[in-house]
Coordinates of C-alpha atoms in Angstrom, one line a residue:
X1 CA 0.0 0.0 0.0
X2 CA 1.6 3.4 -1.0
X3 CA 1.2 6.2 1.3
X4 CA 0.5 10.1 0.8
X5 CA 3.3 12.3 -0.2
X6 CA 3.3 14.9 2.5
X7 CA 2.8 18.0 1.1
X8 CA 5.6 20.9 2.1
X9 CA 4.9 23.7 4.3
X10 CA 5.2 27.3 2.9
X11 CA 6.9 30.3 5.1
X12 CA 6.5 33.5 3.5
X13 CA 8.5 36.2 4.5
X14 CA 7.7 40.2 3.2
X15 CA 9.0 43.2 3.9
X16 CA 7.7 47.0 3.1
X17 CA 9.0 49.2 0.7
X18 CA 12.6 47.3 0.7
X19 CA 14.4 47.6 -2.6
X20 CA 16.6 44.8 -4.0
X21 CA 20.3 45.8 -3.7
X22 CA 19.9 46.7 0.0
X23 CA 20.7 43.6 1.6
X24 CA 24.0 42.2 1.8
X25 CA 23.3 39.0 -0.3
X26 CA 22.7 41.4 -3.0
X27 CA 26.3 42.9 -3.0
X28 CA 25.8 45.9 -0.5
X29 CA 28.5 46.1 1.5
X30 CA 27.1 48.3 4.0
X31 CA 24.1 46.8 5.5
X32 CA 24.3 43.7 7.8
X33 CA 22.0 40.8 7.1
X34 CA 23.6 37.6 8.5
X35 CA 20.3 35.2 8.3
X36 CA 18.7 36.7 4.8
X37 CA 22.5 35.9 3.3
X38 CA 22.4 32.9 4.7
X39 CA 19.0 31.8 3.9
X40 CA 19.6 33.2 -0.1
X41 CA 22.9 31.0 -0.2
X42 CA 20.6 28.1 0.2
X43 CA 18.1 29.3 -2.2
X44 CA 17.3 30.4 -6.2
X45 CA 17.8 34.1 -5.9
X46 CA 16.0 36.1 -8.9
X47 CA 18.2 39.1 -9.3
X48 CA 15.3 40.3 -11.8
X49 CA 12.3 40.2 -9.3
X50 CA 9.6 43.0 -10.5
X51 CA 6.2 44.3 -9.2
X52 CA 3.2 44.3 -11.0
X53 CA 2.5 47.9 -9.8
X54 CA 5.0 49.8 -7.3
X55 CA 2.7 50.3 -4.3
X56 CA 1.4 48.4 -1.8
X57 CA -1.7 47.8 -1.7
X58 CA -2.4 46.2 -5.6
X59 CA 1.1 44.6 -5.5
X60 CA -0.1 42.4 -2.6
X61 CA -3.2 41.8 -4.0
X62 CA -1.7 40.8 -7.2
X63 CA 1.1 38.6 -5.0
X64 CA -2.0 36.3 -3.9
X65 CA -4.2 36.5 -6.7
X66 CA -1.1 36.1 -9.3
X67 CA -3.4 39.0 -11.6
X68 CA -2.2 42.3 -12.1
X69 CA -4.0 45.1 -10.9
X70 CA -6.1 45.8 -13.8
X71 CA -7.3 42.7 -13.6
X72 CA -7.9 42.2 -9.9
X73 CA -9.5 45.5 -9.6
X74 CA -7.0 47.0 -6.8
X75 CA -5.6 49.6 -8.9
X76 CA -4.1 51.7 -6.2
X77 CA -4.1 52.2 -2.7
X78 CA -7.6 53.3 -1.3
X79 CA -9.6 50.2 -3.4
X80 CA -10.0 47.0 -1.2
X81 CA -9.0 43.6 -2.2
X82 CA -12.3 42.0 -3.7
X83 CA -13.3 39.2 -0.9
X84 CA -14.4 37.1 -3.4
X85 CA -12.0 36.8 -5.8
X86 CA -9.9 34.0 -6.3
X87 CA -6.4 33.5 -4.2
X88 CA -3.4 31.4 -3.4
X89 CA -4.1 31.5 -0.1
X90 CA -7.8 30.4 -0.2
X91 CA -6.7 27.7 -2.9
X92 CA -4.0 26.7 -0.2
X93 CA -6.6 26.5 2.9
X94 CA -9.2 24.5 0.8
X95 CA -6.4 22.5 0.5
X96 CA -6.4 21.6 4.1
X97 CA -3.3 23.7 4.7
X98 CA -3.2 25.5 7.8
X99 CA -3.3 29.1 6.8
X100 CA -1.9 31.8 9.0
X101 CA -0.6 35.6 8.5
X102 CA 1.4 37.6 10.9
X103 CA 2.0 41.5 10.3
X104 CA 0.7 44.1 8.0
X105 CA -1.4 42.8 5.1
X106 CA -3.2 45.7 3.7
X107 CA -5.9 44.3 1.9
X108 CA -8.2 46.6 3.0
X109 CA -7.9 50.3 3.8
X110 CA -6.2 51.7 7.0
X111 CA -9.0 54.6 7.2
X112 CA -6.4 57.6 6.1
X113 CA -7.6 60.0 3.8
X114 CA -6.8 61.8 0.6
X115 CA -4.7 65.0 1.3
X116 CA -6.7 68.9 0.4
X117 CA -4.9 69.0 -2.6
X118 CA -5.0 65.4 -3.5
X119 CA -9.1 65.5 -2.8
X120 CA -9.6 68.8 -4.4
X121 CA -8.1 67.7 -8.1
X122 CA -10.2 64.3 -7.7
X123 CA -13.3 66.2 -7.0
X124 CA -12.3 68.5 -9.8
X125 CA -11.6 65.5 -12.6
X126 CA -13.9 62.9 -11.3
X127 CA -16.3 63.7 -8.8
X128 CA -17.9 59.6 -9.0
X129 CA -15.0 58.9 -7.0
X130 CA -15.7 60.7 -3.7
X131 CA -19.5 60.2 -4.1
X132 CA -20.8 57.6 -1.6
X133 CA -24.1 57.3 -3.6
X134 CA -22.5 55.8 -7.0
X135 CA -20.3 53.4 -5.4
X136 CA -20.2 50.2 -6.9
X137 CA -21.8 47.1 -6.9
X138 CA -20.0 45.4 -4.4
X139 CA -20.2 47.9 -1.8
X140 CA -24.1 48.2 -2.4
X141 CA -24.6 44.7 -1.7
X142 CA -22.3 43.8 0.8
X143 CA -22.9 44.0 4.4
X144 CA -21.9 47.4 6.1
X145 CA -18.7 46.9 7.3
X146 CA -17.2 44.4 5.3
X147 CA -14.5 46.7 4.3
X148 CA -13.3 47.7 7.7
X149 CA -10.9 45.1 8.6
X150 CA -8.3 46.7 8.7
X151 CA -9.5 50.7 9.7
X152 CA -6.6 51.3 12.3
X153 CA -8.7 54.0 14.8
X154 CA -11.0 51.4 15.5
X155 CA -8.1 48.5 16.3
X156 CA -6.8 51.1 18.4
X157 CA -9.7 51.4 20.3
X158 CA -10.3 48.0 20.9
X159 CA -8.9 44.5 20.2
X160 CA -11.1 43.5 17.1
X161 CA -10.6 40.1 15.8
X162 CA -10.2 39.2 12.5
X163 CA -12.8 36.7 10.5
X164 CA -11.8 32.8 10.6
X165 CA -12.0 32.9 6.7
X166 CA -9.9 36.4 6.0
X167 CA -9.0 35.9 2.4
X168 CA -8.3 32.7 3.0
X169 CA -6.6 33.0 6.3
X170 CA -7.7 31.2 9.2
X171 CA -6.0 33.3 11.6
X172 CA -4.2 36.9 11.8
X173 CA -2.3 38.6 13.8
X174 CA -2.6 41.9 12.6
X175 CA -0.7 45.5 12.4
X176 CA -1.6 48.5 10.4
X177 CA 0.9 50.9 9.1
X178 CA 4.0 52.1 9.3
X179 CA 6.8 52.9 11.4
X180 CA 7.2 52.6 15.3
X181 CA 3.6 53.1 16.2
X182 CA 1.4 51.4 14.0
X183 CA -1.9 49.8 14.7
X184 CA -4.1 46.6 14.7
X185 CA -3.0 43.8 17.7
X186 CA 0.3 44.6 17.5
X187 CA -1.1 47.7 19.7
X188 CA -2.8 46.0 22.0
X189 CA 0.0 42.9 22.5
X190 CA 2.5 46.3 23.6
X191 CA 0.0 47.2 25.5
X192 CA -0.3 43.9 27.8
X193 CA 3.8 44.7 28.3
X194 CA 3.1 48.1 30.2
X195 CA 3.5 50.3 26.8
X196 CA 1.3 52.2 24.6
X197 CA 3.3 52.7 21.2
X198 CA 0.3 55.2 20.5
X199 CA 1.3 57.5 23.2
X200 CA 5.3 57.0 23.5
X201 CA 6.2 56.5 19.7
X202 CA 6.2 58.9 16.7
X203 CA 8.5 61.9 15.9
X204 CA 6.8 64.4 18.9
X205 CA 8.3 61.8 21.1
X206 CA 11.7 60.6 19.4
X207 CA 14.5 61.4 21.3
X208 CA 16.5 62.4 18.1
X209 CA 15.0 63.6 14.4
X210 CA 16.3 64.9 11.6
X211 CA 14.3 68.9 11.2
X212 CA 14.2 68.8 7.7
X213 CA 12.3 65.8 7.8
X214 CA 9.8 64.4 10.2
X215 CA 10.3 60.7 9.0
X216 CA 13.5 60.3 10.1
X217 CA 14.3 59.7 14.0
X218 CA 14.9 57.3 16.8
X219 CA 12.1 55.9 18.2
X220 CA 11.0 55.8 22.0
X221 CA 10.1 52.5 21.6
X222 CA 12.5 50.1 23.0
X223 CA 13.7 47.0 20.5
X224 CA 11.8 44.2 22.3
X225 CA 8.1 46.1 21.7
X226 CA 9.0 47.4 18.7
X227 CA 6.5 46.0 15.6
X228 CA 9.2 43.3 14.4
X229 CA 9.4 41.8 17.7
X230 CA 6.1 41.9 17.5
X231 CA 6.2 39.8 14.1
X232 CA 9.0 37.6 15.2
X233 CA 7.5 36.8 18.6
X234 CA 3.8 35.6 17.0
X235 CA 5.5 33.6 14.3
X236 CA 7.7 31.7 16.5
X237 CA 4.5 30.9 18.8
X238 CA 2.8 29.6 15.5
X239 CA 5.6 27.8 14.2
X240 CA 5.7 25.7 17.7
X241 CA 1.6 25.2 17.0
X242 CA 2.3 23.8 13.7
X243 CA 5.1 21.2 14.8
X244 CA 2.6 19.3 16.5
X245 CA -0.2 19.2 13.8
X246 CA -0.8 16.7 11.2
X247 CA -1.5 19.1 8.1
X248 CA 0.8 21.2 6.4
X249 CA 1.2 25.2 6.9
X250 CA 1.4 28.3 5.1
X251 CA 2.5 31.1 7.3
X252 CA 2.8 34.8 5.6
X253 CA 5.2 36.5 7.9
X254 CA 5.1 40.5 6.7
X255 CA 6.7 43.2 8.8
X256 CA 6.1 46.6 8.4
X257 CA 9.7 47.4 8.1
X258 CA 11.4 49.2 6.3
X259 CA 9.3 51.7 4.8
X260 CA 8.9 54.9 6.2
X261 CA 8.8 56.6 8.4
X262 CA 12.6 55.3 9.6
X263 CA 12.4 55.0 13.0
X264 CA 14.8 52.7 14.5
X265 CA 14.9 51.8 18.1
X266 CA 18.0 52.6 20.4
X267 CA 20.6 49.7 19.6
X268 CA 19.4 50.2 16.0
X269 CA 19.5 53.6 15.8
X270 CA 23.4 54.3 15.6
X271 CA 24.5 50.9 14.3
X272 CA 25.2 53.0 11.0
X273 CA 26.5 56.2 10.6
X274 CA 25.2 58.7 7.9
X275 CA 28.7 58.9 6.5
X276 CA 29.3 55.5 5.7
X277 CA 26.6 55.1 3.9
X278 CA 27.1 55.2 0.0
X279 CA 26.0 58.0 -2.7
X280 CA 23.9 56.4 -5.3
X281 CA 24.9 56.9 -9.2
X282 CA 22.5 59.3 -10.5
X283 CA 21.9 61.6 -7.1
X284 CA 23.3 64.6 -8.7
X285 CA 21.8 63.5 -12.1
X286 CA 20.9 66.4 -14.8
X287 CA 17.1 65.7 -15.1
X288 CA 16.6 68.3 -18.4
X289 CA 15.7 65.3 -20.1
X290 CA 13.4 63.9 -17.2
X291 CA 9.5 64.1 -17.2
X292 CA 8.3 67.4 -15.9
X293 CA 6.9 66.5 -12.8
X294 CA 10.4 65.0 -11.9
X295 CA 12.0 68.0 -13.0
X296 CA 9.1 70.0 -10.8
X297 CA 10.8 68.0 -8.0
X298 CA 14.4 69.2 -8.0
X299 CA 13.0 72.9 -8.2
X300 CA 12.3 72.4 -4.7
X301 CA 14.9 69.6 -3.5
X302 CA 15.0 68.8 0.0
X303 CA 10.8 69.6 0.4
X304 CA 9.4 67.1 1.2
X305 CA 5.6 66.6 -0.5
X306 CA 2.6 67.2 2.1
X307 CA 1.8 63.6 1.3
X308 CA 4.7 62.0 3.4
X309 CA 4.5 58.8 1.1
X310 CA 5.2 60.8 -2.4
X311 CA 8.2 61.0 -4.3
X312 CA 10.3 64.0 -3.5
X313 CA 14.1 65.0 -4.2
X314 CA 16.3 65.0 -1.2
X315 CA 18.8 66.8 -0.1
X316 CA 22.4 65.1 0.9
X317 CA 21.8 64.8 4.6
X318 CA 18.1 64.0 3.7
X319 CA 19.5 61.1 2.5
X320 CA 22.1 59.8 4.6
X321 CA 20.0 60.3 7.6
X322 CA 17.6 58.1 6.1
X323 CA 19.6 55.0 4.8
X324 CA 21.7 54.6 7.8
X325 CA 18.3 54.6 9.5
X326 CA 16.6 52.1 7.3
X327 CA 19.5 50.0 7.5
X328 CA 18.9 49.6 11.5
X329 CA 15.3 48.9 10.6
X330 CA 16.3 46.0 8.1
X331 CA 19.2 44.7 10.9
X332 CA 16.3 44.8 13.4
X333 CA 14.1 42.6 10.6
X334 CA 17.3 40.3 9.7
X335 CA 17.3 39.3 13.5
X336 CA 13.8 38.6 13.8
X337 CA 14.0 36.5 10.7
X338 CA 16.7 34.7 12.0
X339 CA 15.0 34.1 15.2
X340 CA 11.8 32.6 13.0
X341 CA 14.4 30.7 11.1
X342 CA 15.9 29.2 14.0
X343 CA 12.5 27.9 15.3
X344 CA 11.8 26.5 12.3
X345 CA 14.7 24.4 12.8
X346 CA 14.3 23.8 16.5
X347 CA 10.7 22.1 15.6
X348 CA 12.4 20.0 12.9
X349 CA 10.1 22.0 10.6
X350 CA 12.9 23.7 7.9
X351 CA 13.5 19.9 5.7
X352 CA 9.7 20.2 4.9
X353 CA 9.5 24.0 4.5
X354 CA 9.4 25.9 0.9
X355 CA 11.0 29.2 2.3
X356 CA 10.6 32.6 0.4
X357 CA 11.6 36.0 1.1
X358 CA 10.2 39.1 -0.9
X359 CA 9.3 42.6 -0.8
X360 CA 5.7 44.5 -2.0
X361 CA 7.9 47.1 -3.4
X362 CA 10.9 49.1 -3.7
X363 CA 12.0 52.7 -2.7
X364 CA 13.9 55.1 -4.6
X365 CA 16.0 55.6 -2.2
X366 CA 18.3 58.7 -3.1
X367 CA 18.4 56.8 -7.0
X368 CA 18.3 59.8 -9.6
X369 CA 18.2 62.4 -6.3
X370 CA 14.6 60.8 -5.4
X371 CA 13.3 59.2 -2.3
X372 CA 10.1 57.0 -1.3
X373 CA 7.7 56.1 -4.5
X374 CA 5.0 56.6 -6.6
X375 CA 4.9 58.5 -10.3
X376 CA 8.5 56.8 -11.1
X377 CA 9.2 53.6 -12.5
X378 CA 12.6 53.7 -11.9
X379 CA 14.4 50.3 -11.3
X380 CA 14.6 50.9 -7.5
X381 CA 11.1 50.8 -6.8
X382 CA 9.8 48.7 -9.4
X383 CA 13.4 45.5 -8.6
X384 CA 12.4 43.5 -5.6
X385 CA 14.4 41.2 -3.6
X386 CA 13.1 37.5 -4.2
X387 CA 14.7 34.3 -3.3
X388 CA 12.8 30.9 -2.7
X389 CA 14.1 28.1 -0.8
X390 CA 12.8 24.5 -2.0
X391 CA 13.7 21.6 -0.4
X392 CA 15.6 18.8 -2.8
X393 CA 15.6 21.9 -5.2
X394 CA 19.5 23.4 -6.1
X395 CA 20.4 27.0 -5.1
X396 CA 21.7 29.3 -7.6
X397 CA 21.1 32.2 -9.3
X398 CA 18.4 33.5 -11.8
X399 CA 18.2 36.9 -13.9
X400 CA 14.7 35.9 -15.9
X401 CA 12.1 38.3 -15.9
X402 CA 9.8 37.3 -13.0
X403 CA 6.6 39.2 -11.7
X404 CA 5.3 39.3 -7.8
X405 CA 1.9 37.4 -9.8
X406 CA 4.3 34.5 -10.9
X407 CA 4.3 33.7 -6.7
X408 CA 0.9 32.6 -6.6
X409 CA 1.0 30.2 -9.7
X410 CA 4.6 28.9 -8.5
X411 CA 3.6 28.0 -4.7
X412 CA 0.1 26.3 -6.2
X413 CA 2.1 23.7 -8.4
X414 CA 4.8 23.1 -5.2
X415 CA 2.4 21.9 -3.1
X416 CA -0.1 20.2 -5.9
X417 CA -3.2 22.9 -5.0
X418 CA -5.9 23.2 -7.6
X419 CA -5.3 26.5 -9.4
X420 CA -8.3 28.6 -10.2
X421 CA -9.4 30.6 -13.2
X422 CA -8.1 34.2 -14.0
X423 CA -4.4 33.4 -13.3
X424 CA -2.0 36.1 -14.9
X425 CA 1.3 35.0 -13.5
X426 CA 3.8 32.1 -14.7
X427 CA 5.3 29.2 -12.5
X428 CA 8.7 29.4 -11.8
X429 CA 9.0 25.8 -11.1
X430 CA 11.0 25.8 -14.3
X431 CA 13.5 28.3 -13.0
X432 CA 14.1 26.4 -9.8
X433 CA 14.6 22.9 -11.2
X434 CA 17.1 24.4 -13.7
X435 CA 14.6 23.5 -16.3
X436 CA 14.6 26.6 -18.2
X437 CA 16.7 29.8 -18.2
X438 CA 13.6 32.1 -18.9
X439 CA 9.7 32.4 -18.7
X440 CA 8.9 35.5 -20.3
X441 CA 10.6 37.9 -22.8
X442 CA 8.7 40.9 -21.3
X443 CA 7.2 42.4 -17.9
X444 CA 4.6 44.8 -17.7
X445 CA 4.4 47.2 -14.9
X446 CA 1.4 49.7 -14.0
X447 CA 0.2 52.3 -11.5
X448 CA -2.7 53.8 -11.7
X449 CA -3.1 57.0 -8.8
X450 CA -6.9 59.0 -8.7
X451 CA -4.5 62.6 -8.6
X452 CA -1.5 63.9 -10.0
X453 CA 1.5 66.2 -9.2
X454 CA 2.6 69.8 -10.6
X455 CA 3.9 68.3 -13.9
X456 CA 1.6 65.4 -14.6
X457 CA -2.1 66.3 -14.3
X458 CA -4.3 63.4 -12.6
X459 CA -6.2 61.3 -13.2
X460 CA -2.4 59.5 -13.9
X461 CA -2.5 56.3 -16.0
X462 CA 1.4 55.3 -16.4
X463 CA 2.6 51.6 -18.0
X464 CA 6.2 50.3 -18.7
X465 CA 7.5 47.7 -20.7
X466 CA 10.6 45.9 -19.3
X467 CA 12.7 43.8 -21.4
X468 CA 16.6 42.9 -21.0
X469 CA 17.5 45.6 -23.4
X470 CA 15.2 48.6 -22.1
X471 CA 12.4 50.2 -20.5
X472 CA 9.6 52.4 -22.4
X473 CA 7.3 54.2 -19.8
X474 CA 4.0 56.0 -21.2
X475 CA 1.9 58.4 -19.0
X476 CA -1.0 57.8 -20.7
X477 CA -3.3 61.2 -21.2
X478 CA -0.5 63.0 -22.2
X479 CA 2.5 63.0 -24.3
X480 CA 5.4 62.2 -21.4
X481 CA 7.3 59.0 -22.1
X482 CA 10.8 57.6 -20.9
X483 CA 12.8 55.3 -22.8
X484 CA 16.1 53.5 -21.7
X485 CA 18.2 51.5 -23.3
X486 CA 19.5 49.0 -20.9
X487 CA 22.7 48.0 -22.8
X488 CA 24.4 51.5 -22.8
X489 CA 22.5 52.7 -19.6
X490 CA 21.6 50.5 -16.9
X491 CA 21.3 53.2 -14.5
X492 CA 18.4 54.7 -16.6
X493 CA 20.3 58.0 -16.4
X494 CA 19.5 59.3 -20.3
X495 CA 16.3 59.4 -21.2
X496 CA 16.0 58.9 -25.0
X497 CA 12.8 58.4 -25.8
X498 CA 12.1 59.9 -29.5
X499 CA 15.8 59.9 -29.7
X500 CA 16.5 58.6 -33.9
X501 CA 19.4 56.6 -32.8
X502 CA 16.6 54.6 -30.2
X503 CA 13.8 54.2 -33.0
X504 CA 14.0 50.5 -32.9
X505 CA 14.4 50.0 -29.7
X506 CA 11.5 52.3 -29.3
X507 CA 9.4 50.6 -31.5
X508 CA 10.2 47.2 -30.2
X509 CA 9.5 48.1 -26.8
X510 CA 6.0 49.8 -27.9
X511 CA 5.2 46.8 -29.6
X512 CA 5.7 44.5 -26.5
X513 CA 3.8 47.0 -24.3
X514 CA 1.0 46.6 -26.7
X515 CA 1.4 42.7 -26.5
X516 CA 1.6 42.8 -22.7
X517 CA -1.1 44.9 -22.3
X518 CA -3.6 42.9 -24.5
X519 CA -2.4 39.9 -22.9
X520 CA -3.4 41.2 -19.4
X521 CA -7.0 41.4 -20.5
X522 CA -9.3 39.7 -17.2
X523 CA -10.3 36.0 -18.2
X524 CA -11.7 35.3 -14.9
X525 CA -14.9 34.8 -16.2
X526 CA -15.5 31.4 -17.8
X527 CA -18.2 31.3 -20.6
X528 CA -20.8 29.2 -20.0
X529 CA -22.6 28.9 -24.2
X530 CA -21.4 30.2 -27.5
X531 CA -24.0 33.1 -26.4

């Protein structure tokens, strides 16, 4: 009598806002990250990992639906993952996997609002947005409420449970935001330990900031209530839960860290200094070639936008303040992964455990003089890091074009779950049994953002095309483009879009985005009769 094949567990770990090349296994020489290098020398590493869409909120959607965000409906932040569309992480639990999530999700909205400006050009270009009586069909019929999950003022307020079927998750441990006071259980767990990150954290309370910019200090909060101790603490508990059950897990593991605002704790704080940090190629750049609303920018370098997560250009000591922060941020995450890591291993878990390591998005980051995200497509926010760990699978290295929708797809045919209709993304099983060198010749990336920015009128419809020889970027609505040509500039420094010299690659690359884009058409929807 043959027996089942046990099916593998699945540990994903995710970080916010964290760009590739800032983690030592990716060559930076700066930043210390002991147990991610360790746990990328025993995996396939994807040097070429991109987003579907730069921003959070539709790249995690499109992570477990493996659809891009025209297609899953989550088009920007503010729009809340559809409940009823299909996932990998539904697919997994009616599976009989044990699904559990630990850390910020943002599926559904935190509760903040638009900024005047932002609020005033929607209600000047398309009123239907902010009118409660033409919303759509799925907030008509849905219970009031059913979008509200994840509203941080009322998790502050009071312990609020999440459902036993969230997305597909039978159990969350949940925090909300950013930085060193974020919200959701992660408040009220800090709580229990005699602190209320509400009151102590933030900048009013930092015992050091940078003036010139309000999202860069030392926290108040000490290391062991900070929200990756948080993280680290709930997934160990969990892991020792699964060790003694008889079906297999998936855990998402997502910290908060490192986006913004960078807010180390003391310990963490001054473990870098801002002047060993490195200057980026491009910082100084020459941006007369640049789209105007990046030139718009550097008119008023080191101001940062009213919206503290939009794009702006940073000073020097802007800069440098930040990274050496961030870096203590991402130490501070490295040690909380290695402690998961290690508890893996302690419940004789890590042999039957596919292992992957990711990021929703990247940051600018001081790249071409910019910082944080949104309106660029600039390699640093759209490159993610992305190793996966398979048992009896070889390590190495990969630079094929993959997509955050090629996860979903990928971890479905690893553990034998039925896939579901609609699915945009590729599996990368091919790439990680050495199979094939490549899945895809081309990437598309979107963003889609209800306002604009002096420069680039909203609504703001941009896509890109990525290939290995260039980037074409079209802000649809108007008549800004970038093109790069990859082979002479990998730094995207010269933008040569109508350029003679670049007509073919011009035209090549508009012919792929029109490929890509008609190839990312929804077919979710089965037909059921010729008509």
């Amino acid at each position: 009598m043959t027996g089942t094949v046990k099916r593998p567990n699945v540990l994903v770990f995710i970080a916010d806002q964290l760009r590739a090349d800032h983690l030592g296994f990716a060559g930076n020489t700066v930043v210390r990250t002991p147990n991610l290098d360790r746990l990328a020398a025993g995996s396939m590493v994807f040097t070429e990992a991109t987003v579907t869409n730069p921003t959070c909120m539709p790249n995690r959607a499109s992570l477990l639906t493996g659809r891009w965000p025209s297609a899953h409906g989550t088009r920007c932040n503010g729009i809340t993952m559809d409940p009823d569309a299909g996932n990998m992480v539904k697919a997994l639990s009616c599976g009989g996997y044990l699904t559990t999530a630990v850390g910020k999700l943002h599926h559904q909205n935190m509760g903040w609002d638009f900024e005047p400006v932002q609020r005033a050009e929607i209600q000047a270009t398309n009123p239907l947005l902010l009118d409660p009586q033409a919303a759509d069909a799925r907030t008509r019929l849905r219970p009031a409420g059913w979008d509200k999950w994840e509203d941080s003022q009322a998790h502050n307020e009071r312990f609020i449970p999440l459902p036993e079927d969230y997305y597909g998750y039978r159990h969350v441990d949940l925090v909300i935001g950013h930085g060193d006071r974020p919200g959701g259980h992660y408040v009220h767990w800090a709580r229990e330990r005699g602190l209320d990150p509400l009151a102590v954290g933030g900048a009013a309370n930092a015992t050091r900031r940078l003036d010139s910019w309000d999202q860069v200090y030392q926290s108040a909060i000490p290391a062991e209530l900070h929200p990756s101790s948080y993280v680290g603490e709930r997934a160990v508990e969990h892991l020792a839960e699964f060790a003694s059950a008889e079906d297999p897990f998936f855990m998402f593991v997502s910290f908060p860290d490192p986006h913004h605002p960078f807010s180390p704790p003391d310990g963490y704080a001054d473990l870098y200094s801002p002047d060993e940090v490195q200057m980026p190629i491009g910082f100084w750049q020459d941006h007369a070639k640049s789209p105007p609303h990046i030139q718009h920018m550097f008119e008023h370098r080191g101001e940062p936008n009213e919206d503290p997560t939009m794009t702006f250009a940073a000073d020097e000591t802007q800069f440098r303040q930040a990274l050496a922060a961030q870096y203590g941020l991402i130490t501070l995450m490295d040690e909380q992964i290695g402690r998961i890591l290690a508890a893996l291993e302690e419940n004789r878990l890590a042999e039957d455990t596919i292992i992957i390591f990711t990021s929703d998005h990247g940051d600018l980051f001081g790249d071409h003089g910019l910082m944080l995200k949104h309106f660029s497509h600039y390699r640093a926010v759209t490159n993610v890091p992305l190793t996966i760990k398979v048992p009896g699978k070889p390590a190495g290295t990969s630079d094929a074009l993959v997509s955050t929708a090629d996860l979903a797809p990928t971890l479905l045919e690893l553990t034998g779950t039925r896939h579901y209709r609609g699915i945009q993304g590729v599996s990368l099983v091919p790439l990680l049994e050495g199979e094939e060198a490549s899945v895809r010749d081309a990437l598309i990336i979107e963003e889609d953002q209800p306002f604009g920015l002096p420069g680039l009128p909203g609504p703001v419809r941009t896509r890109s095309v990525l290939t290995k020889g260039g980037r074409l970027t079209r802000y649809f609505g108007t008549d800004i483009s970038e093109l790069y040509d990859h082979v002479t500039d990998r730094e995207e420094l010269n933008n040569v879009t109508g350029e003679p010299k670049f007509k073919e690659l011009q035209d090549a690359l508009t012919a792929a985005m029109l490929e890509g884009m008609a190839a990312l058409a929804d077919q979710g929807i089965a037909p059921t009769a010729s008509a």
